[in-house]
Amino acid sequence: MENLSRRRALTLGVALGLVGAAAPVPAWASAGSAAGTAGAGKLAGAGAAAGPGPEWIWDDAADPLMVRMIEGGHVPAINRAWEGWVNNDDPIPGGLPSDFAAYLAQVNRLPSWADQAKLERAADFNRRRDTYLFMLYGLGSGIMSTVIPREAKSVYWSAGGADMQDRAAKTFTFGYDLSELGAFKPTGQFVVTANKTRVVHAAVRHLLPQSPHWKAVADESTPISAADILVTFHSLGTYVHQKLLEWKIPYPAADQEAFLHMWQVAVHLLGVPYEHIPKTWAEAVAQSQRVLTPILTPSTEGIELAEDLLGLTAQIDLGVTRGFLNEFVRYVLSDQVGDWLGLRRDYAAAALVRTAWPAFILFREGLSPVMPGTFYMFDQFIRALAMLFLNKGESGKTTPITIPTGNRAG
Ligand code: HEM
């Protein structure tokens, strides 16, 4: 992995809105970065308890179970059996190996510290803010994941990497179920989706180290540590949180707290121990500056994934050109990231995005009475993106999450 200089990482952090103007020098700058360790940078010290840091934590409950399920050839039966297992209050499906069913019964619940009032507020916030959330998760976090080298390489070389459209749809199932009204209630679907994802990650931990392609490019022995999951959380939740503030979207303290709480519960359901999850946004932002900003860098796999993801949008009419899309990505992620990914410049579109998007926000938020001439263009763009990402177009259903049984062939 390329070791970024402190100046370069700080510049990038500022461009991404990940570093406050008056932010102190991040601790990682002197502590050394993740290169050569099994995890994604040193997370210890960010409220972590004594014991191994999250870069040394994987999933004691799910990992050994999934080794048994894969080695025993049970995965196809599990995928079939859990297809109709969707709502949080659905009974654990029949037809599962008994130890797998027992595991699900154990984990398929909210942690004791989950606060329903905050989760409900978060759901309402997601509804009120869905425009910005789609744009930021889809074009910001989604493309950022391609410059998180460990994530890009594991996604590329796992089975799902061969079909990015399907994979993107599954990932958005997670986002959709998380953002739905009542996501965490018995009739919601997020607890089940998170548990399916946790099991998929456990399968990947066993499968990927068997891929000669992944082994040739990975700088770790076992993928998807708790530290890696926290890095991804920062590329999603912490990034969006900071962008909403930067864009001056009305975002009261109670919404901020609720949005954080939703992510805390989500990350915990993915198997990250409570003591390693940031307790405040200030802690999350500091951790993100330490463990996310400095590791962002391009890779062959990431560049191809980004092209696949952006190419997906060519299949539907977004009402904008590819040049506009490239420039929107540059706008939300910085020119540095755009250059890394080789996103072709379109200077006219760049000028449009930089002036019209803030005007669109002001008008939408009732902060300006002037409706920009580009209002309908943005509106159409957002709707089309939402349809694409939610994959709701034809079926009206989200894509089922399935456990892989192998890796990408090559
Ligand atoms: C699978 C979400 C962290 C690598 C999935 C899936 C979801 C998901 C919904 C299932 C969909 C699918 O099969 O494609 C998340 C979330 C994360 C997170 C919300 C953190 C907040 C990570 C990290 C890595 C990773 C840190 C690697 C460093 C993978 C891989 C798959 C996967 C390789 C399997 C794809 C396949 O089937 O081949 N993830 N993930 N994920 N995730 Fe994650």
XYZ file of C-alpha atoms and ligand atoms in Angstrom:
453
model
C 0.000 0.000 0.000
C 1.205 3.460 -0.816
C 2.107 5.472 2.242
C 0.743 8.953 1.842
C 2.646 11.914 3.100
C 0.971 13.811 5.880
C 0.551 16.910 3.768
C -1.050 14.994 0.915
C -3.437 13.178 3.211
C -4.385 16.385 4.992
C -5.025 18.117 1.685
C -7.179 15.240 0.586
C -8.987 15.225 3.914
C -9.804 18.917 3.561
C -10.993 18.383 -0.010
C -13.280 15.583 1.091
C -14.583 17.632 3.971
C -13.181 15.000 6.319
C -10.921 17.415 8.172
C -12.296 20.499 9.876
C -10.451 23.718 9.068
C -9.159 24.012 12.593
C -8.673 20.310 13.151
C -5.624 19.324 15.135
C -2.883 17.348 13.416
C -4.238 13.822 13.317
C -2.532 11.265 15.500
C -1.910 8.839 12.661
C 0.514 11.337 11.165
C 3.051 10.528 13.828
C 1.832 7.085 14.799
C 2.580 5.554 11.410
C -0.013 4.109 9.131
C -1.482 0.722 8.501
C 1.117 -0.594 6.092
C 2.350 -3.987 7.108
C -0.238 -4.693 9.767
C -3.254 -6.909 9.422
C -5.696 -4.093 9.908
C -6.689 -0.717 8.623
C -4.587 1.568 10.759
C -4.432 1.939 14.467
C -7.828 2.403 15.919
C -6.794 1.781 19.496
C -7.000 4.878 21.632
C -10.298 6.001 20.099
C -12.222 4.998 23.175
C -11.047 1.433 22.791
C -10.844 -0.835 25.784
C -7.748 -2.776 26.751
C -7.230 -5.874 24.620
C -6.545 -6.395 20.962
C -7.228 -3.462 18.648
C -9.998 -3.873 16.074
C -7.422 -4.606 13.384
C -6.906 -7.898 15.217
C -10.596 -8.665 15.610
C -12.635 -10.527 13.013
C -15.760 -12.431 14.092
C -15.427 -15.163 16.704
C -19.092 -16.114 16.472
C -19.644 -16.214 12.700
C -16.204 -17.091 11.265
C -15.719 -20.660 12.560
C -19.376 -21.407 11.821
C -19.002 -20.334 8.194
C -15.859 -22.425 7.767
C -17.971 -25.432 8.775
C -20.859 -24.396 6.514
C -18.619 -23.925 3.466
C -16.498 -27.013 4.048
C -19.623 -29.083 4.704
C -21.236 -27.921 1.450
C -24.232 -26.386 3.279
C -24.183 -22.941 1.673
C -26.524 -23.595 -1.303
C -29.139 -25.021 1.079
C -28.786 -22.018 3.403
C -29.191 -19.602 0.497
C -32.362 -21.408 -0.541
C -33.742 -21.683 2.977
C -33.258 -18.021 3.898
C -34.578 -16.517 0.677
C -37.986 -15.843 2.240
C -36.463 -14.768 5.564
C -36.878 -11.023 5.298
C -38.654 -9.277 8.168
C -37.048 -8.786 11.554
C -39.848 -10.714 13.226
C -39.884 -13.613 10.718
C -39.087 -16.871 12.482
C -35.665 -18.375 11.767
C -36.299 -20.384 8.590
C -36.532 -24.154 8.568
C -34.135 -26.289 6.547
C -30.991 -24.751 8.017
C -28.194 -26.780 9.657
C -28.970 -26.726 13.375
C -25.812 -24.888 14.460
C -26.417 -22.216 11.811
C -30.040 -21.811 12.955
C -28.877 -21.585 16.576
C -26.361 -18.877 15.655
C -29.023 -16.811 13.867
C -31.419 -17.158 16.784
C -28.654 -15.826 19.026
C -27.663 -12.774 16.977
C -30.859 -11.753 15.230
C -31.874 -9.085 17.723
C -31.064 -5.516 18.602
C -28.376 -4.900 21.223
C -29.656 -3.972 24.693
C -28.339 -0.411 24.284
C -30.378 0.240 21.117
C -32.706 3.193 21.657
C -35.965 2.866 19.683
C -36.774 6.555 20.003
C -33.460 7.496 18.393
C -33.849 4.832 15.717
C -37.274 6.182 14.875
C -35.943 9.685 14.659
C -33.150 8.412 12.410
C -35.713 6.788 10.118
C -37.626 10.026 9.900
C -34.398 11.903 9.240
C -33.522 9.466 6.427
C -36.901 10.127 4.861
C -36.590 13.888 5.148
C -33.063 13.897 3.825
C -33.248 11.124 1.255
C -32.193 13.342 -1.674
C -28.837 14.180 -0.162
C -28.378 10.700 1.280
C -28.824 9.077 -2.154
C -26.353 11.405 -3.768
C -23.810 11.125 -1.012
C -23.993 7.385 -0.368
C -24.298 6.554 -4.052
C -21.775 8.817 -5.683
C -19.674 9.784 -2.662
C -19.336 6.691 -0.474
C -19.873 4.241 -3.355
C -17.023 5.660 -5.398
C -14.898 6.304 -2.297
C -15.008 2.552 -1.622
C -13.002 2.069 -4.832
C -10.078 4.080 -3.421
C -10.073 2.164 -0.135
C -7.573 -0.409 -1.420
C -8.363 -3.287 0.918
C -12.068 -2.979 0.260
C -11.647 -2.565 -3.504
C -9.353 -5.582 -3.781
C -11.567 -7.853 -1.715
C -14.728 -6.779 -3.512
C -13.036 -7.214 -6.888
C -11.654 -10.706 -6.224
C -14.664 -12.120 -4.365
C -17.384 -13.892 -6.338
C -19.598 -10.817 -6.512
C -16.880 -8.717 -8.160
C -17.593 -10.413 -11.476
C -21.033 -8.795 -11.679
C -20.865 -5.279 -10.347
C -24.430 -4.401 -11.177
C -25.748 -7.229 -9.063
C -23.249 -6.486 -6.331
C -24.101 -2.785 -6.262
C -27.789 -3.667 -6.058
C -27.140 -5.953 -3.066
C -25.119 -3.309 -1.312
C -27.913 -0.841 -1.822
C -30.328 -3.361 -0.314
C -28.377 -2.731 2.856
C -28.702 1.023 2.504
C -32.345 0.792 1.616
C -33.280 -1.522 4.478
C -31.255 0.642 6.853
C -32.965 3.832 5.758
C -36.510 2.521 5.618
C -39.103 3.814 8.056
C -39.352 1.213 10.811
C -36.120 -0.488 9.685
C -35.308 -1.647 13.210
C -38.856 -2.488 14.241
C -40.187 -6.054 14.191
C -41.829 -5.424 10.815
C -38.691 -3.803 9.374
C -35.981 -5.715 7.552
C -32.690 -4.255 8.587
C -31.753 -6.642 11.399
C -32.106 -9.570 8.996
C -30.214 -7.809 6.191
C -27.380 -6.936 8.572
C -27.167 -10.505 9.822
C -27.092 -11.888 6.291
C -24.307 -9.435 5.492
C -22.373 -10.451 8.602
C -22.510 -14.070 7.490
C -21.423 -13.141 3.929
C -18.430 -11.309 5.380
C -17.558 -14.361 7.473
C -17.692 -16.544 4.338
C -15.439 -14.072 2.507
C -12.878 -14.272 5.322
C -12.577 -17.998 4.666
C -12.809 -17.891 0.867
C -10.667 -14.941 -0.209
C -7.414 -16.182 1.326
C -7.817 -19.173 -1.022
C -7.794 -16.890 -4.090
C -4.349 -16.715 -5.707
C -5.356 -13.392 -7.298
C -6.354 -11.796 -3.995
C -3.314 -13.206 -2.201
C -1.097 -11.628 -4.846
C -2.444 -8.119 -4.182
C -3.561 -8.152 -0.532
C -1.398 -6.817 2.254
C -3.199 -8.816 4.909
C -3.862 -12.418 5.785
C -7.588 -12.293 6.578
C -9.894 -9.658 5.099
C -12.651 -7.581 6.743
C -11.372 -6.974 10.267
C -13.458 -4.905 12.685
C -11.081 -2.044 11.844
C -11.862 -2.428 8.136
C -15.592 -2.319 8.894
C -15.082 0.883 10.887
C -13.190 2.384 7.931
C -16.167 1.589 5.702
C -18.534 3.081 8.279
C -16.529 6.314 8.078
C -16.737 6.283 4.288
C -20.521 6.061 4.668
C -21.887 7.576 7.882
C -19.082 9.902 8.944
C -18.552 11.150 5.402
C -22.263 11.897 4.914
C -22.480 13.558 8.339
C -19.638 15.904 7.452
C -20.980 16.675 3.990
C -24.399 17.625 5.379
C -22.686 20.046 7.734
C -20.424 21.385 4.986
C -23.411 21.905 2.665
C -25.213 23.723 5.503
C -28.256 21.484 5.269
C -30.453 22.101 8.337
C -29.322 19.259 10.614
C -30.314 19.742 14.266
C -28.413 18.088 17.101
C -31.168 15.519 17.704
C -30.943 14.410 14.058
C -27.178 14.168 14.273
C -27.420 12.033 17.402
C -30.075 9.808 15.864
C -28.093 9.330 12.650
C -25.015 8.330 14.652
C -27.027 5.942 16.799
C -28.450 4.228 13.718
C -24.930 3.655 12.421
C -23.690 2.474 15.820
C -26.385 -0.201 15.872
C -25.718 -1.130 12.225
C -21.981 -1.512 12.752
C -22.607 -3.562 15.873
C -24.988 -5.875 13.985
C -22.137 -6.439 11.525
C -20.140 -7.876 14.417
C -17.992 -4.955 15.609
C -17.698 -5.037 19.421
C -19.404 -2.145 21.202
C -16.225 -0.860 22.845
C -14.639 -0.117 19.449
C -17.561 1.854 18.037
C -17.192 5.664 18.272
C -19.521 7.147 20.886
C -19.780 10.674 19.492
C -19.451 12.305 16.081
C -16.336 14.085 17.345
C -14.803 10.701 18.102
C -15.948 9.313 14.755
C -14.501 12.269 12.840
C -11.188 11.985 14.684
C -11.065 8.237 14.008
C -11.945 8.793 10.359
C -9.096 11.293 9.976
C -6.746 8.735 11.462
C -7.822 5.579 9.678
C -9.649 6.527 6.479
C -8.121 9.659 4.944
C -4.509 8.457 4.953
C -5.240 5.080 3.370
C -7.186 6.371 0.352
C -5.247 5.504 -2.769
C -5.979 4.090 -6.224
C -5.471 0.473 -7.263
C -5.949 -1.380 -10.543
C -8.955 -3.152 -9.082
C -10.480 0.034 -7.664
C -10.154 1.912 -10.963
C -11.990 -0.874 -12.771
C -14.692 -1.055 -10.100
C -15.275 2.702 -10.278
C -15.625 2.476 -14.033
C -18.102 -0.395 -13.628
C -20.131 1.546 -11.078
C -20.231 4.748 -13.090
C -20.895 2.757 -16.259
C -24.025 1.333 -14.630
C -25.596 4.711 -14.932
C -25.125 4.618 -18.716
C -27.937 2.073 -18.796
C -30.588 4.526 -17.732
C -31.292 8.074 -18.673
C -30.177 10.214 -15.780
C -30.946 13.354 -17.695
C -27.252 14.265 -17.513
C -24.125 13.354 -19.446
C -21.303 11.107 -18.296
C -19.191 14.255 -18.119
C -21.634 15.712 -15.604
C -21.526 12.503 -13.586
C -17.722 12.546 -13.553
C -17.740 16.138 -12.378
C -20.320 15.450 -9.689
C -18.061 12.702 -8.348
C -15.142 15.128 -8.425
C -17.293 17.696 -6.605
C -18.221 15.346 -3.767
C -14.888 13.509 -3.539
C -12.197 15.965 -4.759
C -10.213 16.284 -7.969
C -7.496 14.158 -6.441
C -9.834 11.160 -6.320
C -11.210 12.031 -9.783
C -7.665 12.069 -11.174
C -6.784 8.771 -9.475
C -9.791 7.165 -11.137
C -9.095 8.783 -14.496
C -12.493 10.517 -14.637
C -12.485 12.516 -17.852
C -12.856 16.256 -17.316
C -15.835 18.237 -18.541
C -15.139 21.804 -17.497
C -18.535 23.165 -18.534
C -20.256 20.516 -16.410
C -17.805 21.235 -13.563
C -18.771 24.907 -13.547
C -22.437 23.968 -13.615
C -22.164 21.558 -10.685
C -20.196 23.997 -8.558
C -22.704 26.810 -8.969
C -26.009 25.040 -9.546
C -25.815 22.378 -6.818
C -25.490 24.887 -3.933
C -28.335 26.919 -5.497
C -30.426 23.749 -5.738
C -29.844 23.050 -2.041
C -30.717 26.616 -1.004
C -33.954 26.480 -2.950
C -34.909 22.998 -1.771
C -34.309 23.979 1.834
C -36.408 27.103 1.493
C -33.320 29.213 2.144
C -33.636 31.014 -1.181
C -36.795 31.915 -3.097
C -34.996 31.653 -6.438
C -35.610 28.392 -8.228
C -32.507 27.646 -10.265
C -33.075 26.945 -13.961
C -31.336 23.621 -13.377
C -33.815 22.517 -10.715
C -35.580 19.929 -12.864
C -32.322 18.584 -14.193
C -31.098 17.863 -10.675
C -34.480 16.559 -9.673
C -34.533 14.095 -12.567
C -30.921 13.113 -11.889
C -31.702 12.289 -8.274
C -34.839 10.323 -9.066
C -33.072 8.266 -11.721
C -30.162 7.577 -9.380
C -32.540 6.489 -6.649
C -34.270 4.069 -9.004
C -30.993 2.667 -10.171
C -29.507 2.227 -6.747
C -32.585 0.749 -5.223
C -33.028 -1.601 -8.145
C -36.718 -1.163 -7.617
C -37.476 -0.473 -11.257
C -39.186 -3.612 -12.469
C -39.542 -6.054 -9.658
C -40.432 -3.634 -6.897
C -38.256 -5.857 -4.712
C -34.698 -5.627 -3.521
C -32.027 -8.105 -4.570
C -31.572 -11.014 -2.177
C -28.234 -11.341 -0.388
C -26.605 -14.723 -0.945
C -23.543 -16.337 0.581
C -20.796 -16.966 -1.978
C -19.257 -20.440 -2.315
C -16.134 -19.394 -4.188
C -14.137 -16.461 -5.498
C -13.963 -14.590 -8.756
C -12.250 -16.830 -11.270
C -9.856 -14.311 -12.766
C -20.627 -8.218 0.967
C -22.178 -4.217 3.243
C -17.738 -3.644 5.089
C -16.106 -6.587 1.612
C -21.441 -7.248 1.498
C -22.870 -7.197 1.359
C -23.298 -6.064 1.947
C -22.145 -5.398 2.511
C -24.726 -5.556 2.034
C -23.738 -8.264 0.715
C -23.991 -7.962 -0.692
C -23.128 -8.729 -1.583
O -23.100 -9.957 -1.486
O -22.491 -8.121 -2.430
C -21.114 -3.758 4.013
C -21.195 -2.701 4.999
C -19.951 -2.542 5.541
C -19.094 -3.499 4.867
C -22.458 -1.904 5.328
C -19.453 -1.619 6.627
C -20.142 -0.669 7.225
C -16.909 -4.344 4.261
C -15.470 -4.276 4.294
C -15.004 -5.093 3.298
C -16.162 -5.685 2.652
C -14.666 -3.450 5.275
C -13.589 -5.398 2.897
C -12.526 -4.771 3.325
C -17.190 -7.323 1.178
C -17.097 -8.446 0.251
C -18.400 -8.943 0.088
C -19.257 -8.093 0.892
C -15.821 -8.979 -0.384
C -18.832 -10.174 -0.691
C -19.246 -9.946 -2.078
C -19.457 -11.271 -2.780
O -20.504 -11.903 -2.633
O -18.543 -11.656 -3.479
N -21.029 -6.157 2.229
N -19.834 -4.214 3.961
N -17.290 -5.208 3.256
N -18.490 -7.142 1.535
Fe -19.174 -5.739 2.779
